[in-house]
Tab-separated table of C-alpha atoms in Angstrom:
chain	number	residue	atom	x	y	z
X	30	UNK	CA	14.917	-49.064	17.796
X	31	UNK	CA	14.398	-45.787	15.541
X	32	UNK	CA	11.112	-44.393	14.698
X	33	UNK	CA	9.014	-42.975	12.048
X	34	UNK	CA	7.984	-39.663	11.809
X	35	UNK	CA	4.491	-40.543	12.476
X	36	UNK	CA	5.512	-42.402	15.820
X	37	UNK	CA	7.437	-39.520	16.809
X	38	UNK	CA	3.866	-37.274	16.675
X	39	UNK	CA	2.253	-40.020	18.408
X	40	UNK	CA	4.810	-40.067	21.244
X	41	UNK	CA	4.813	-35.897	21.563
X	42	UNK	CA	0.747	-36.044	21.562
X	43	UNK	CA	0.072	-38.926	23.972
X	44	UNK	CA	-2.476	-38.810	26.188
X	45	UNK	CA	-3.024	-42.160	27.179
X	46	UNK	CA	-3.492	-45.667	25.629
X	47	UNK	CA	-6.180	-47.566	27.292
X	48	UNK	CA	-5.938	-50.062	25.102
X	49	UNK	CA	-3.169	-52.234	23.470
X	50	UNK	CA	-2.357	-50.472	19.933
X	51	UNK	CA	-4.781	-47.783	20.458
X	52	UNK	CA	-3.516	-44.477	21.078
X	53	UNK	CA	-5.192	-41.431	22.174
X	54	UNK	CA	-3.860	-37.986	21.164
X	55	UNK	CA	-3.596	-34.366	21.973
X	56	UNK	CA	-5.051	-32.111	18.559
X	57	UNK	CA	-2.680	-29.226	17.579
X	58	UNK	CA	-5.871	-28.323	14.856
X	59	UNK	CA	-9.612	-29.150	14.466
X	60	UNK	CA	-10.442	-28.379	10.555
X	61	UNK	CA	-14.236	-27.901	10.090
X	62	UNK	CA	-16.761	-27.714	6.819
X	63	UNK	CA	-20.347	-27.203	6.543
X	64	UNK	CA	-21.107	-30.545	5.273
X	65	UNK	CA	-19.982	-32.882	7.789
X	66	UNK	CA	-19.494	-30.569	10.876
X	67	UNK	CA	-23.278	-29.574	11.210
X	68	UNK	CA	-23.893	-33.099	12.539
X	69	UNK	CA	-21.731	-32.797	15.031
X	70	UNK	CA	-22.856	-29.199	16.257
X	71	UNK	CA	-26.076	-30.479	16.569
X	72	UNK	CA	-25.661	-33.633	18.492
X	73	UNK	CA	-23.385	-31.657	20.720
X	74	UNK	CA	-26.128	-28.856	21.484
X	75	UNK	CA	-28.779	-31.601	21.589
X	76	UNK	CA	-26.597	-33.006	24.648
X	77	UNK	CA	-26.203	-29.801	26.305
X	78	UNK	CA	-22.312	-29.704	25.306
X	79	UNK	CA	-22.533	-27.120	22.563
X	80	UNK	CA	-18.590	-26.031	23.327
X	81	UNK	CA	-15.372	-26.194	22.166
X	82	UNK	CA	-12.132	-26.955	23.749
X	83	UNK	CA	-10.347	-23.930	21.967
X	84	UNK	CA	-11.374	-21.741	20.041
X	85	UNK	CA	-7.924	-20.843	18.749
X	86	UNK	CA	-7.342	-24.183	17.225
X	87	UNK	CA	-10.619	-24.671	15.297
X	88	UNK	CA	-10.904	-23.292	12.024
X	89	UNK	CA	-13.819	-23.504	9.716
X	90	UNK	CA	-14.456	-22.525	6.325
X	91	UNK	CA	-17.846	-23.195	4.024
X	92	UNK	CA	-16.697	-24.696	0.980
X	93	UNK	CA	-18.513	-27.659	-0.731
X	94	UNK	CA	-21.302	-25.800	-2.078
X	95	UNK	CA	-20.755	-22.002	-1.678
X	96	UNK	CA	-22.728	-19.961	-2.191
X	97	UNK	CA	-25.727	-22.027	-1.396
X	98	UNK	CA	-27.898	-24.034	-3.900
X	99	UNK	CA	-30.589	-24.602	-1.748
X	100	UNK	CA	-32.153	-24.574	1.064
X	101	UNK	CA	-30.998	-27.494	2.432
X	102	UNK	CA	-27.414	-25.953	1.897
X	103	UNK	CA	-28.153	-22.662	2.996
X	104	UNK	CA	-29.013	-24.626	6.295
X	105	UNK	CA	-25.804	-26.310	6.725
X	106	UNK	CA	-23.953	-23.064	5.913
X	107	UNK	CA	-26.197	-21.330	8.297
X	108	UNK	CA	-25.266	-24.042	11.691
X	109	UNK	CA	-21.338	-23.615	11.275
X	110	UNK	CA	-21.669	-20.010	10.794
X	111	UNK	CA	-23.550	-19.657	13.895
X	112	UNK	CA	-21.828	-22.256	15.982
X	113	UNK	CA	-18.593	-20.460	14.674
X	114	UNK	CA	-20.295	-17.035	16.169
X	115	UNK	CA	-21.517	-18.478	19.478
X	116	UNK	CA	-18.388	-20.036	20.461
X	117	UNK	CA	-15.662	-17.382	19.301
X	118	UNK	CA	-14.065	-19.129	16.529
X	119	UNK	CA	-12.033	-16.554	14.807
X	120	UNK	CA	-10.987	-17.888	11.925
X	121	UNK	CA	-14.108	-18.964	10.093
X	122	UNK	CA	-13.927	-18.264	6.410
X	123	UNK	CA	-17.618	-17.393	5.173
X	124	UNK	CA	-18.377	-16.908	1.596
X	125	UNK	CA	-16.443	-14.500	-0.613
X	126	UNK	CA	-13.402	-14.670	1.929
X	127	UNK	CA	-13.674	-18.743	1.429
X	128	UNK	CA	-12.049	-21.315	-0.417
X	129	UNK	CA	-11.192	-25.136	-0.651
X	130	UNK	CA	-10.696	-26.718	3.109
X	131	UNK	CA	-7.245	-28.028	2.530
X	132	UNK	CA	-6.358	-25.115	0.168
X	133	UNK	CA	-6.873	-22.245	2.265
X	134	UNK	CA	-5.864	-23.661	5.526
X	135	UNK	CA	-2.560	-24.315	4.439
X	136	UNK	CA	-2.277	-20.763	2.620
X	137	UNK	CA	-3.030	-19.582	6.209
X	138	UNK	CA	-0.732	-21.237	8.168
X	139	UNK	CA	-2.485	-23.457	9.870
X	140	UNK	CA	-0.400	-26.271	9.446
X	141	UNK	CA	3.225	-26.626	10.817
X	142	UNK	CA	5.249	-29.577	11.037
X	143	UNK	CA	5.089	-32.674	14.233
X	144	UNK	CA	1.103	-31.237	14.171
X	145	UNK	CA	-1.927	-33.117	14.820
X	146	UNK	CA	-4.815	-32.911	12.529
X	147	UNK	CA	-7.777	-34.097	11.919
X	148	UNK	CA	-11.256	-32.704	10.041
X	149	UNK	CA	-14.230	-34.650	8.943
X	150	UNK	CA	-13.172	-35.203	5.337
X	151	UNK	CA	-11.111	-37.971	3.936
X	152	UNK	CA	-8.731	-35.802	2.084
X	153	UNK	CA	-7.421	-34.032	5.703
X	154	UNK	CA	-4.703	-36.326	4.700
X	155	UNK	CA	-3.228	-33.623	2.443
X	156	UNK	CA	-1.559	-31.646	5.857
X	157	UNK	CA	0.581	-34.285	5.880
X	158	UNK	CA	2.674	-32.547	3.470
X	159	UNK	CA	3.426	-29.968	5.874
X	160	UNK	CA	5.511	-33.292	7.989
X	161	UNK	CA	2.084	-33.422	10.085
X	162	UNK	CA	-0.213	-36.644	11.322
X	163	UNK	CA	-3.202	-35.306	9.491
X	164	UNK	CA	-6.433	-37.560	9.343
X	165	UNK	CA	-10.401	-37.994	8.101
X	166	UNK	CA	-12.540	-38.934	10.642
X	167	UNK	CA	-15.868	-39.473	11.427
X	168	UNK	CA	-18.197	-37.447	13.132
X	169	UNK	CA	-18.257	-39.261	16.868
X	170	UNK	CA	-14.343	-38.258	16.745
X	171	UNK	CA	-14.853	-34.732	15.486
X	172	UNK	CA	-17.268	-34.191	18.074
X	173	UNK	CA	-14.649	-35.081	20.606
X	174	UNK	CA	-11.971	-33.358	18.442
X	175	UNK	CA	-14.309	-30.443	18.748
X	176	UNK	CA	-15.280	-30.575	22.558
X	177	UNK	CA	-12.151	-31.995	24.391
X	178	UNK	CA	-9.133	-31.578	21.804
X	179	UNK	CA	-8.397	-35.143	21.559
X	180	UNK	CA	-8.482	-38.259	19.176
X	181	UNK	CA	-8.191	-41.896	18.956
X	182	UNK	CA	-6.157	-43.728	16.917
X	183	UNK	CA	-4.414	-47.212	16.056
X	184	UNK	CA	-0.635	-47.543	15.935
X	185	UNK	CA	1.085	-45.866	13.613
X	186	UNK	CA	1.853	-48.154	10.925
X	187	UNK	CA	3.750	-46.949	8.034
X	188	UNK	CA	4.353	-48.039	4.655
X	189	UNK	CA	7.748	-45.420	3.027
X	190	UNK	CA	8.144	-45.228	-0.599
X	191	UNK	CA	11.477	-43.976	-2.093
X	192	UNK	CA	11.119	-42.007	-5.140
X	193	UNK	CA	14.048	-42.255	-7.208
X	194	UNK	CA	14.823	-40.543	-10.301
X	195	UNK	CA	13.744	-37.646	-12.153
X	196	UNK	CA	10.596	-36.878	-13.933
X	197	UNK	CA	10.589	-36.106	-17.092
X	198	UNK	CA	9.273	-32.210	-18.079
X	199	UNK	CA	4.993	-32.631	-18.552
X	200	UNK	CA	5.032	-35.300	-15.488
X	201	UNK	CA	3.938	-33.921	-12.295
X	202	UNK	CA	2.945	-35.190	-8.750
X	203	UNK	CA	0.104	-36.123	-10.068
X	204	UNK	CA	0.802	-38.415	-12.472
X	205	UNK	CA	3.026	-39.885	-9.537
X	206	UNK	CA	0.430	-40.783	-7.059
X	207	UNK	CA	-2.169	-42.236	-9.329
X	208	UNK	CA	0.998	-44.570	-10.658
X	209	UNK	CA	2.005	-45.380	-6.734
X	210	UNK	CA	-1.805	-45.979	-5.986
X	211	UNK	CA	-2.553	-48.257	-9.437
X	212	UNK	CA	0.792	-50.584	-7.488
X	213	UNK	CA	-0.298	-50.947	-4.134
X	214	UNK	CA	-4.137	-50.779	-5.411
X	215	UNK	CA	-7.321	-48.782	-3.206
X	216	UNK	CA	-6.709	-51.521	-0.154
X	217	UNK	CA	-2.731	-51.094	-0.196
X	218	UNK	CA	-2.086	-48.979	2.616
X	219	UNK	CA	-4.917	-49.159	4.760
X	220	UNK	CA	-4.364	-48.345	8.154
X	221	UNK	CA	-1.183	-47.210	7.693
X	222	UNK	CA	0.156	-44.136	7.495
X	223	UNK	CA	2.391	-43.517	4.016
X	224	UNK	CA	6.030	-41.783	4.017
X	225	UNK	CA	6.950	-40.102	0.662
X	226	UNK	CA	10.694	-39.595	0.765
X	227	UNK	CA	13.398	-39.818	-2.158
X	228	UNK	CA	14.618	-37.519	-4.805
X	229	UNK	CA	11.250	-36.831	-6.658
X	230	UNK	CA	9.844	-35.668	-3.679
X	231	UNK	CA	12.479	-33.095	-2.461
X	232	UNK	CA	12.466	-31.720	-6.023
X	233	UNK	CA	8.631	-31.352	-5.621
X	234	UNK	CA	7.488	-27.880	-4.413
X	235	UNK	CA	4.413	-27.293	-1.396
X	236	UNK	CA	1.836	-27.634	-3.352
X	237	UNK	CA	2.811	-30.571	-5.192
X	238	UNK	CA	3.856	-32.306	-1.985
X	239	UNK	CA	-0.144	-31.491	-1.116
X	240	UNK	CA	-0.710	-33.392	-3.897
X	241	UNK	CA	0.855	-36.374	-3.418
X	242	UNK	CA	-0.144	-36.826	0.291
X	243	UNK	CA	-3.983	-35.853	-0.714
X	244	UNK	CA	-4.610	-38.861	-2.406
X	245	UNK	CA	-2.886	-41.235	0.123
X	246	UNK	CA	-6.615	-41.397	1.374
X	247	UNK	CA	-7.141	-43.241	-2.447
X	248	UNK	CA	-4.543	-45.993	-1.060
X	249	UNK	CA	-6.591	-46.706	2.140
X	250	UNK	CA	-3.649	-44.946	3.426
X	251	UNK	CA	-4.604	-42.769	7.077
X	252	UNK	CA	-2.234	-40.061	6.773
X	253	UNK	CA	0.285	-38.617	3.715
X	254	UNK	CA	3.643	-37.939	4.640
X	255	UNK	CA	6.560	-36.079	3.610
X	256	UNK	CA	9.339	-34.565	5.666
X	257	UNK	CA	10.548	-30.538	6.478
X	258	UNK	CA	12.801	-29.521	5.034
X	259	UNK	CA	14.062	-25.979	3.174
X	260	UNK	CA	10.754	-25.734	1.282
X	261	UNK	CA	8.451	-26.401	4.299
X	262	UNK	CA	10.520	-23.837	5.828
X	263	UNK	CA	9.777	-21.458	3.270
X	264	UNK	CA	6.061	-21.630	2.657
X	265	UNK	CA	5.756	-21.076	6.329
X	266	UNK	CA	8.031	-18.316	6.466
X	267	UNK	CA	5.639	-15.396	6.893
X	268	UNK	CA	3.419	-17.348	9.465
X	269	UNK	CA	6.802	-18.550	11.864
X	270	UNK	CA	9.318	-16.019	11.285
X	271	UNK	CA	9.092	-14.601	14.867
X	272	UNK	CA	9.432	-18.165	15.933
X	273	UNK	CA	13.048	-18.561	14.653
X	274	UNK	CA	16.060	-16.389	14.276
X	275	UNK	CA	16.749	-17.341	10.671
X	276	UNK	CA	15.470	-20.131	8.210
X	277	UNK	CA	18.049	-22.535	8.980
X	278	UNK	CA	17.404	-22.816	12.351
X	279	UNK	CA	13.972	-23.212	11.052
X	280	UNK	CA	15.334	-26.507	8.908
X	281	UNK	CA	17.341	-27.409	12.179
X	282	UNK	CA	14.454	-27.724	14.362
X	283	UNK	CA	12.092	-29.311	11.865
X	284	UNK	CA	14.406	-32.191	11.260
X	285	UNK	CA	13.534	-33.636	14.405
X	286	UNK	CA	10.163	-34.450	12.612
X	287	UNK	CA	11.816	-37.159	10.232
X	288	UNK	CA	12.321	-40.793	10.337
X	289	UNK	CA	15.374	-42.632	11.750
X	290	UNK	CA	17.848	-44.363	9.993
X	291	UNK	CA	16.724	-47.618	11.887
X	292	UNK	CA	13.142	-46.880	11.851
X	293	UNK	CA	10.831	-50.005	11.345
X	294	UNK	CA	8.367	-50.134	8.461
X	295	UNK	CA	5.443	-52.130	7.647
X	296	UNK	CA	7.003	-52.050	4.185
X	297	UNK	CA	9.324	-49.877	1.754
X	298	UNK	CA	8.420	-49.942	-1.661
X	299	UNK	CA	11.379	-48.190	-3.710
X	300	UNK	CA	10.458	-47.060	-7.198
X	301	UNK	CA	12.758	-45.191	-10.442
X	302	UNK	CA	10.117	-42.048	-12.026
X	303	UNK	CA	12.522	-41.686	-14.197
X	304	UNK	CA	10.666	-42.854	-17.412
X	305	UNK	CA	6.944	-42.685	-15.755
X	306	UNK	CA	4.712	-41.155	-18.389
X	307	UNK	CA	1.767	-39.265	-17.788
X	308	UNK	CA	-1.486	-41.401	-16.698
X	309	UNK	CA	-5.109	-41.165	-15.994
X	310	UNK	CA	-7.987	-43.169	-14.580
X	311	UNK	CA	-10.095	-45.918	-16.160
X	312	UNK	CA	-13.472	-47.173	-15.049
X	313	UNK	CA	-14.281	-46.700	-11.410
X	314	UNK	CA	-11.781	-47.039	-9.079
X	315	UNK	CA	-8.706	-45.043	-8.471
X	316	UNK	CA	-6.030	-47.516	-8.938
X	317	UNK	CA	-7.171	-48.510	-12.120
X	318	UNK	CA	-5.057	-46.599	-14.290
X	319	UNK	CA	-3.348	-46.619	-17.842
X	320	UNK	CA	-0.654	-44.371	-20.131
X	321	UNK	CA	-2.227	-41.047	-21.103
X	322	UNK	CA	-1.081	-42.928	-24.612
X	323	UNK	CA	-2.928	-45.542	-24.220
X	324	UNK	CA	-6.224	-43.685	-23.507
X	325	UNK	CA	-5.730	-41.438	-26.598
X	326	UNK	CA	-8.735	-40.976	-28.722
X	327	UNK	CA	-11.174	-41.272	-25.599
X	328	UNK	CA	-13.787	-38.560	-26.267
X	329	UNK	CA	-14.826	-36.216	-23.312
X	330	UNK	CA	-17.878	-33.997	-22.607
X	331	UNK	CA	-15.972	-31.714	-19.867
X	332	UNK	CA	-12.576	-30.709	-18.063
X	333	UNK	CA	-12.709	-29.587	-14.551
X	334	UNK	CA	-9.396	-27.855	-13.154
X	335	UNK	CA	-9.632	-27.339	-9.289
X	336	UNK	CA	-9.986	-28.910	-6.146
X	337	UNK	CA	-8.076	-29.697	-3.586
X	338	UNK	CA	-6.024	-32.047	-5.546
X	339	UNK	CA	-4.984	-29.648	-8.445
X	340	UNK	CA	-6.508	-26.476	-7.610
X	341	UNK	CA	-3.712	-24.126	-6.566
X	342	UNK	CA	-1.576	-21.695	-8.619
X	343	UNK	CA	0.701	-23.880	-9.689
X	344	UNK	CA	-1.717	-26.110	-11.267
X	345	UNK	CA	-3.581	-23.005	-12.784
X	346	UNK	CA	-0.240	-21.656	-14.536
X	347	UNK	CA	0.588	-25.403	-16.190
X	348	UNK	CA	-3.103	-25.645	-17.470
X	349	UNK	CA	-2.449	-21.708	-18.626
X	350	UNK	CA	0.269	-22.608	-20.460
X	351	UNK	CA	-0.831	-25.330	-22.284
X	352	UNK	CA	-4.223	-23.564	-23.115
X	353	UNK	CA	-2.869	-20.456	-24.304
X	354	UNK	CA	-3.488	-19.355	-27.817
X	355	UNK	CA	-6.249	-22.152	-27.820
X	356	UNK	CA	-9.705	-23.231	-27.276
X	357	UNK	CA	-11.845	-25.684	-26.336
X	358	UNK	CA	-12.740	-28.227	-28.755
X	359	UNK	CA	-16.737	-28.272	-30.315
X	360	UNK	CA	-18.691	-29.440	-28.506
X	361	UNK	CA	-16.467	-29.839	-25.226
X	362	UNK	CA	-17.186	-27.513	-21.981
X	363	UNK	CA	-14.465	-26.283	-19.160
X	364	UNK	CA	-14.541	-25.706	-16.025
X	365	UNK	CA	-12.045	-23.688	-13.699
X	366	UNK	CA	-12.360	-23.360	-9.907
X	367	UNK	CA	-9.138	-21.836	-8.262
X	368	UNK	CA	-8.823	-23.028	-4.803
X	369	UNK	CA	-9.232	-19.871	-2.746
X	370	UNK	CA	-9.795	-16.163	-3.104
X	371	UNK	CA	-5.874	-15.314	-3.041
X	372	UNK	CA	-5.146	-18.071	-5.781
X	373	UNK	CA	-7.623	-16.463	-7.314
X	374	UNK	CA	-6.426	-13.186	-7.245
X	375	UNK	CA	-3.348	-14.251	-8.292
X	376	UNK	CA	-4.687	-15.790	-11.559
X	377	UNK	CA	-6.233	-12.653	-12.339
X	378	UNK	CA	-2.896	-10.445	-11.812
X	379	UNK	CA	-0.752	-13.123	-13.948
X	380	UNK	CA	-3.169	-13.127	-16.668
X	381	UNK	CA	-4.244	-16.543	-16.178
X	382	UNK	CA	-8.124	-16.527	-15.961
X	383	UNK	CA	-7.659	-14.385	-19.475
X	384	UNK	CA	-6.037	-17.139	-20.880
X	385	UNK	CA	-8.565	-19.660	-19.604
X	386	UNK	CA	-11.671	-17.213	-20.700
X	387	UNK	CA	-10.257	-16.691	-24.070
X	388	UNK	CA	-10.175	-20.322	-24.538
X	389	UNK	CA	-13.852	-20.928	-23.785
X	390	UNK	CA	-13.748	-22.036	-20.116
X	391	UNK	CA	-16.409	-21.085	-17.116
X	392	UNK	CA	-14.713	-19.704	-14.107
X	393	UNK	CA	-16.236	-20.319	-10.999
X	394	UNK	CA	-15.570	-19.341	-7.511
X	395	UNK	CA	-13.809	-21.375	-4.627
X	396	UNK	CA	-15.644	-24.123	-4.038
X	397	UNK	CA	-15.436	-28.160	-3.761
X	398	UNK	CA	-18.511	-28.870	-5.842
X	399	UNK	CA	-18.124	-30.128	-9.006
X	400	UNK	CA	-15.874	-32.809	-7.596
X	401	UNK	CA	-18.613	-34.851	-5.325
X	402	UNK	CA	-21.205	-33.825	-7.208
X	403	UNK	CA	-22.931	-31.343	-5.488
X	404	UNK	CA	-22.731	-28.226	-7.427
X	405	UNK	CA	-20.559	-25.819	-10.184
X	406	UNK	CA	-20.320	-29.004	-12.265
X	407	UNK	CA	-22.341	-32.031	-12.376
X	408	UNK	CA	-22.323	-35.150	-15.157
X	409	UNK	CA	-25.621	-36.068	-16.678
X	410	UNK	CA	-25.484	-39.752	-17.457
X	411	UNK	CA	-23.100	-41.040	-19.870
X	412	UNK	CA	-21.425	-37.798	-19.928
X	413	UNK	CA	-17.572	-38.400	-19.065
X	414	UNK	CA	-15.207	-36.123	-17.794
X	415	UNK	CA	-11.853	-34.992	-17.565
X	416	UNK	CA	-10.882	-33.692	-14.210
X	417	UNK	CA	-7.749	-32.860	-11.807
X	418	UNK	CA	-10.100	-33.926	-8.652
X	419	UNK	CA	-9.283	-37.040	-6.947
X	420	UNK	CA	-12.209	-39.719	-6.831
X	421	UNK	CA	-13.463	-41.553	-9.639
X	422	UNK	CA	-15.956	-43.504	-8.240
X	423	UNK	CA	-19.353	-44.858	-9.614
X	424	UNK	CA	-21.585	-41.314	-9.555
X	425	UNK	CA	-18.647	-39.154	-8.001
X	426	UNK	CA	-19.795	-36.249	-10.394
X	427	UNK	CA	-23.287	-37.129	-11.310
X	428	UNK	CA	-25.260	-40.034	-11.564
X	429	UNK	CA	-24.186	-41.932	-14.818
X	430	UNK	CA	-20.886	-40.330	-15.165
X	431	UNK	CA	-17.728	-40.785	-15.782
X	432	UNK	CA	-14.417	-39.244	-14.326
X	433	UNK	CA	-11.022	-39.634	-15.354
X	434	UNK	CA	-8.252	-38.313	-12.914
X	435	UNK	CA	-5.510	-36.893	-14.387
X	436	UNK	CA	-2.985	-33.650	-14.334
X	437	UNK	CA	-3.654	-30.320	-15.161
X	438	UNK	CA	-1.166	-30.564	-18.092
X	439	UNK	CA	-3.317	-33.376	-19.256
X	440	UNK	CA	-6.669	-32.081	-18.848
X	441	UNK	CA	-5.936	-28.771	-20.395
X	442	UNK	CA	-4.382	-30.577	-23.434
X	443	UNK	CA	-7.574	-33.107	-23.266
X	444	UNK	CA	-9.703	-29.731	-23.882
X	445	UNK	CA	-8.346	-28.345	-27.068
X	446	UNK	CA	-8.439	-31.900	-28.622
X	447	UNK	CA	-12.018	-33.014	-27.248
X	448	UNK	CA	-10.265	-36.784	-26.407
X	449	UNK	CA	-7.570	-37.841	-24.119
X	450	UNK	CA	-4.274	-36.466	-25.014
X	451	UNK	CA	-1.021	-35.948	-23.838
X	452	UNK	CA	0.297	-32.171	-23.103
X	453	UNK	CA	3.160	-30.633	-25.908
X	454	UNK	CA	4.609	-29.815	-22.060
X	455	UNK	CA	5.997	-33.561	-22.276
X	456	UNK	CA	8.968	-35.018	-23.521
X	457	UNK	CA	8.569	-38.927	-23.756
């Protein structure tokens, strides 16, 4: 019987399963961040086992609220960066060389395909791109991550969807995974890990692989999926390039990583993009959603453009495009966060962050903030919100608030006209 991609990790990574359907594995990469790892350090050093089992494959960045807003923040920043110092951890990203967790790790090449990840944040999920078993969990299995490499998990489950078609220009991956989540609904894929294969996803690019298998999380989904292939191989060029004598034997040896032909799956859903319009939250939950059209006329307080989700360059240059030679509507604030320092960079040498001053927008520094509502961002109540992040729970952004998840494209075009509109990028 074939298998997919995700048992295929699970078999190279075994350790041992003591128990029927749970399987413990060998960790390729422990991803840190100063609001969940602190817990862990300190539990560890209160037990005498303040350690790690390599410092080579832990990296750690501060990112949720950098720099600090308090003391309280300061503090957490303060225990990784120490912990990072006392047990050799080389690649800790402190502020100013910082960015967004499951921005800059990738950028760094962190991630390669048939990898094991995990981090204490649901959206680890998003490494998953890279044709790796990448996973949130909580802090009793980071501590072990941390201290002896290894994690437990259940059987690898997994639901494939086939994405057929061809989206139409001003549709982009995100639009696709809030449709895919508003089928299965928040519950659909839990405990499973979800395969995104088809057409529309080897037309897709890196980052907009990242964010389709971000918000697998948003599905109950473990892990986010997609296979190596030409692109993968690209990206990672720089970082494996002494690893292979050319790019296709790159490809070659990454195709190992993909399903079988006769692989088993909990279920395949199988779905034509080809006349999916853009789309956006409603209400609270992530798989409530509904036609950009259909929300037109919603007024909006504030657009956010970063995150993890939509952060990157690529998202930077669509919102660019559709902001340039505008402005912000009265009465309507923006917010821009680009991922990491080099994204940054970048948006400043292309002309971008002009284009996003000039039309009234704040531009921050990396950071997560605005998007749990910790920092660089916050609702007051009944304020609502336009953003590219990826939760739109109850109080996500600020006590009171409201978010509504959508693309770049459409929260760029949501600015100029102060209510939910569609982008003049797409052609219905």
């Amino acid at each position: 019987m074939g298998k997919t991609i995700a048992q295929k990790i699970f078999d190279s990574h075994l350790v041992e399963s003591p128990f029927p359907g749970t399987y413990v594995l060998k960790l390729d990469r422990v991803f840190c961040h100063e609001i969940t790892t602190p817990v862990a350090i300190q539990d560890l050093v209160e037990r005498g086992k303040d350690r790690v089992f390599d410092p080579t494959k832990i990296k750690a960045v501060i990112d949720h609220v950098t720099p600090a807003k308090d003391s309280k923040t300061a503090t957490q920043g303060k225990i990784l960066r120490d912990w990072a110092k006392r047990n050799n951890v080389k690649d800790f990203f402190d502020i100013g060389a910082n960015g967004v967790c499951h921005a800059i790790f990738p950028e760094k090449g962190f991630v390669r395909p048939g990898y094991t990840v995990i981090m204490g944040d649901s959206h680890t999920c998003t490494h998953g791109a890279f044709g790796a078993f990448a996973a949130g969990v909580g802090t009793t299995d980071l501590e072990v991550g941390i201290l002896k490499g290894v994690c437990s998990f259940r059987e690898p489950k997994t639901i494939k969807f086939v994405l057929n078609g061809k989206l139409k220009p001003g549709v982009y991956a995100k639009d696709v995974i809030l449709h895919l989540i508003g089928k299965i609904g928040v519950n659909g894929a839990t405990n499973c890990v979800i395969e995104f294969t088809g057409p529309v996803v080897d037309a897709m690019g890196m980052e907009e692989r990242m964010t389709l298998s971000n918000m697998a999380i948003e599905a109950g989904g473990t892990s986010g999926i997609c296979f190596p292939d030409e692109k993968t191989v690209e990206y990672l060029w720089e970082f494996i390039k002494d690893e292979y004598p050319s790019k296709e034997a790159a490809v070659e040896d990454y195709k190992k990583w993909r399903d079988d032909d006769d692989a088993v799956y909990e279920k395949v859903i199988t779905e034509d993009l080809s006349n999916l319009e853009p789309v956006c939250t409603i209400n609270y939950k992530p798989d409530q959603i509904k036609k950009i059209s259909e929300m037109k006329g919603t007024k909006v307080n504030q657009i956010y453009i970063g995150s993890c989700t939509n952060g990157r360059i690529s998202d930077l240059r669509i919102a660019a495009q559709v902001l340039k030679g505008h402005h912000l509507a009265d009465g309507v604030r923006g917010i821009v966060s680009p991922a990491t320092p080099k994204i940054y960079k970048m948006a400043v040498e292309e002309g971008l962050i002009s284009i996003f001053l000039e039309a009234g927008f704040c531009v921050t520094n990396p950071t997560c903030g605005a998007c749990l509502g910790m920092s660089n961002g916050v609702l007051a109540e009944g304020e609502v919100c336009a953003s590219t992040t990826n939760r739109n729970f109850n109080g996500r952004m600020g006590k009171g608030g409201m978010v509504h998840l959508m693309s770049p494209a459409s929260a760029a075009a949501t600015a100029i006209a102060g209510t939910i509109t569609n982008s003049e990028l797409y052609k219905g």
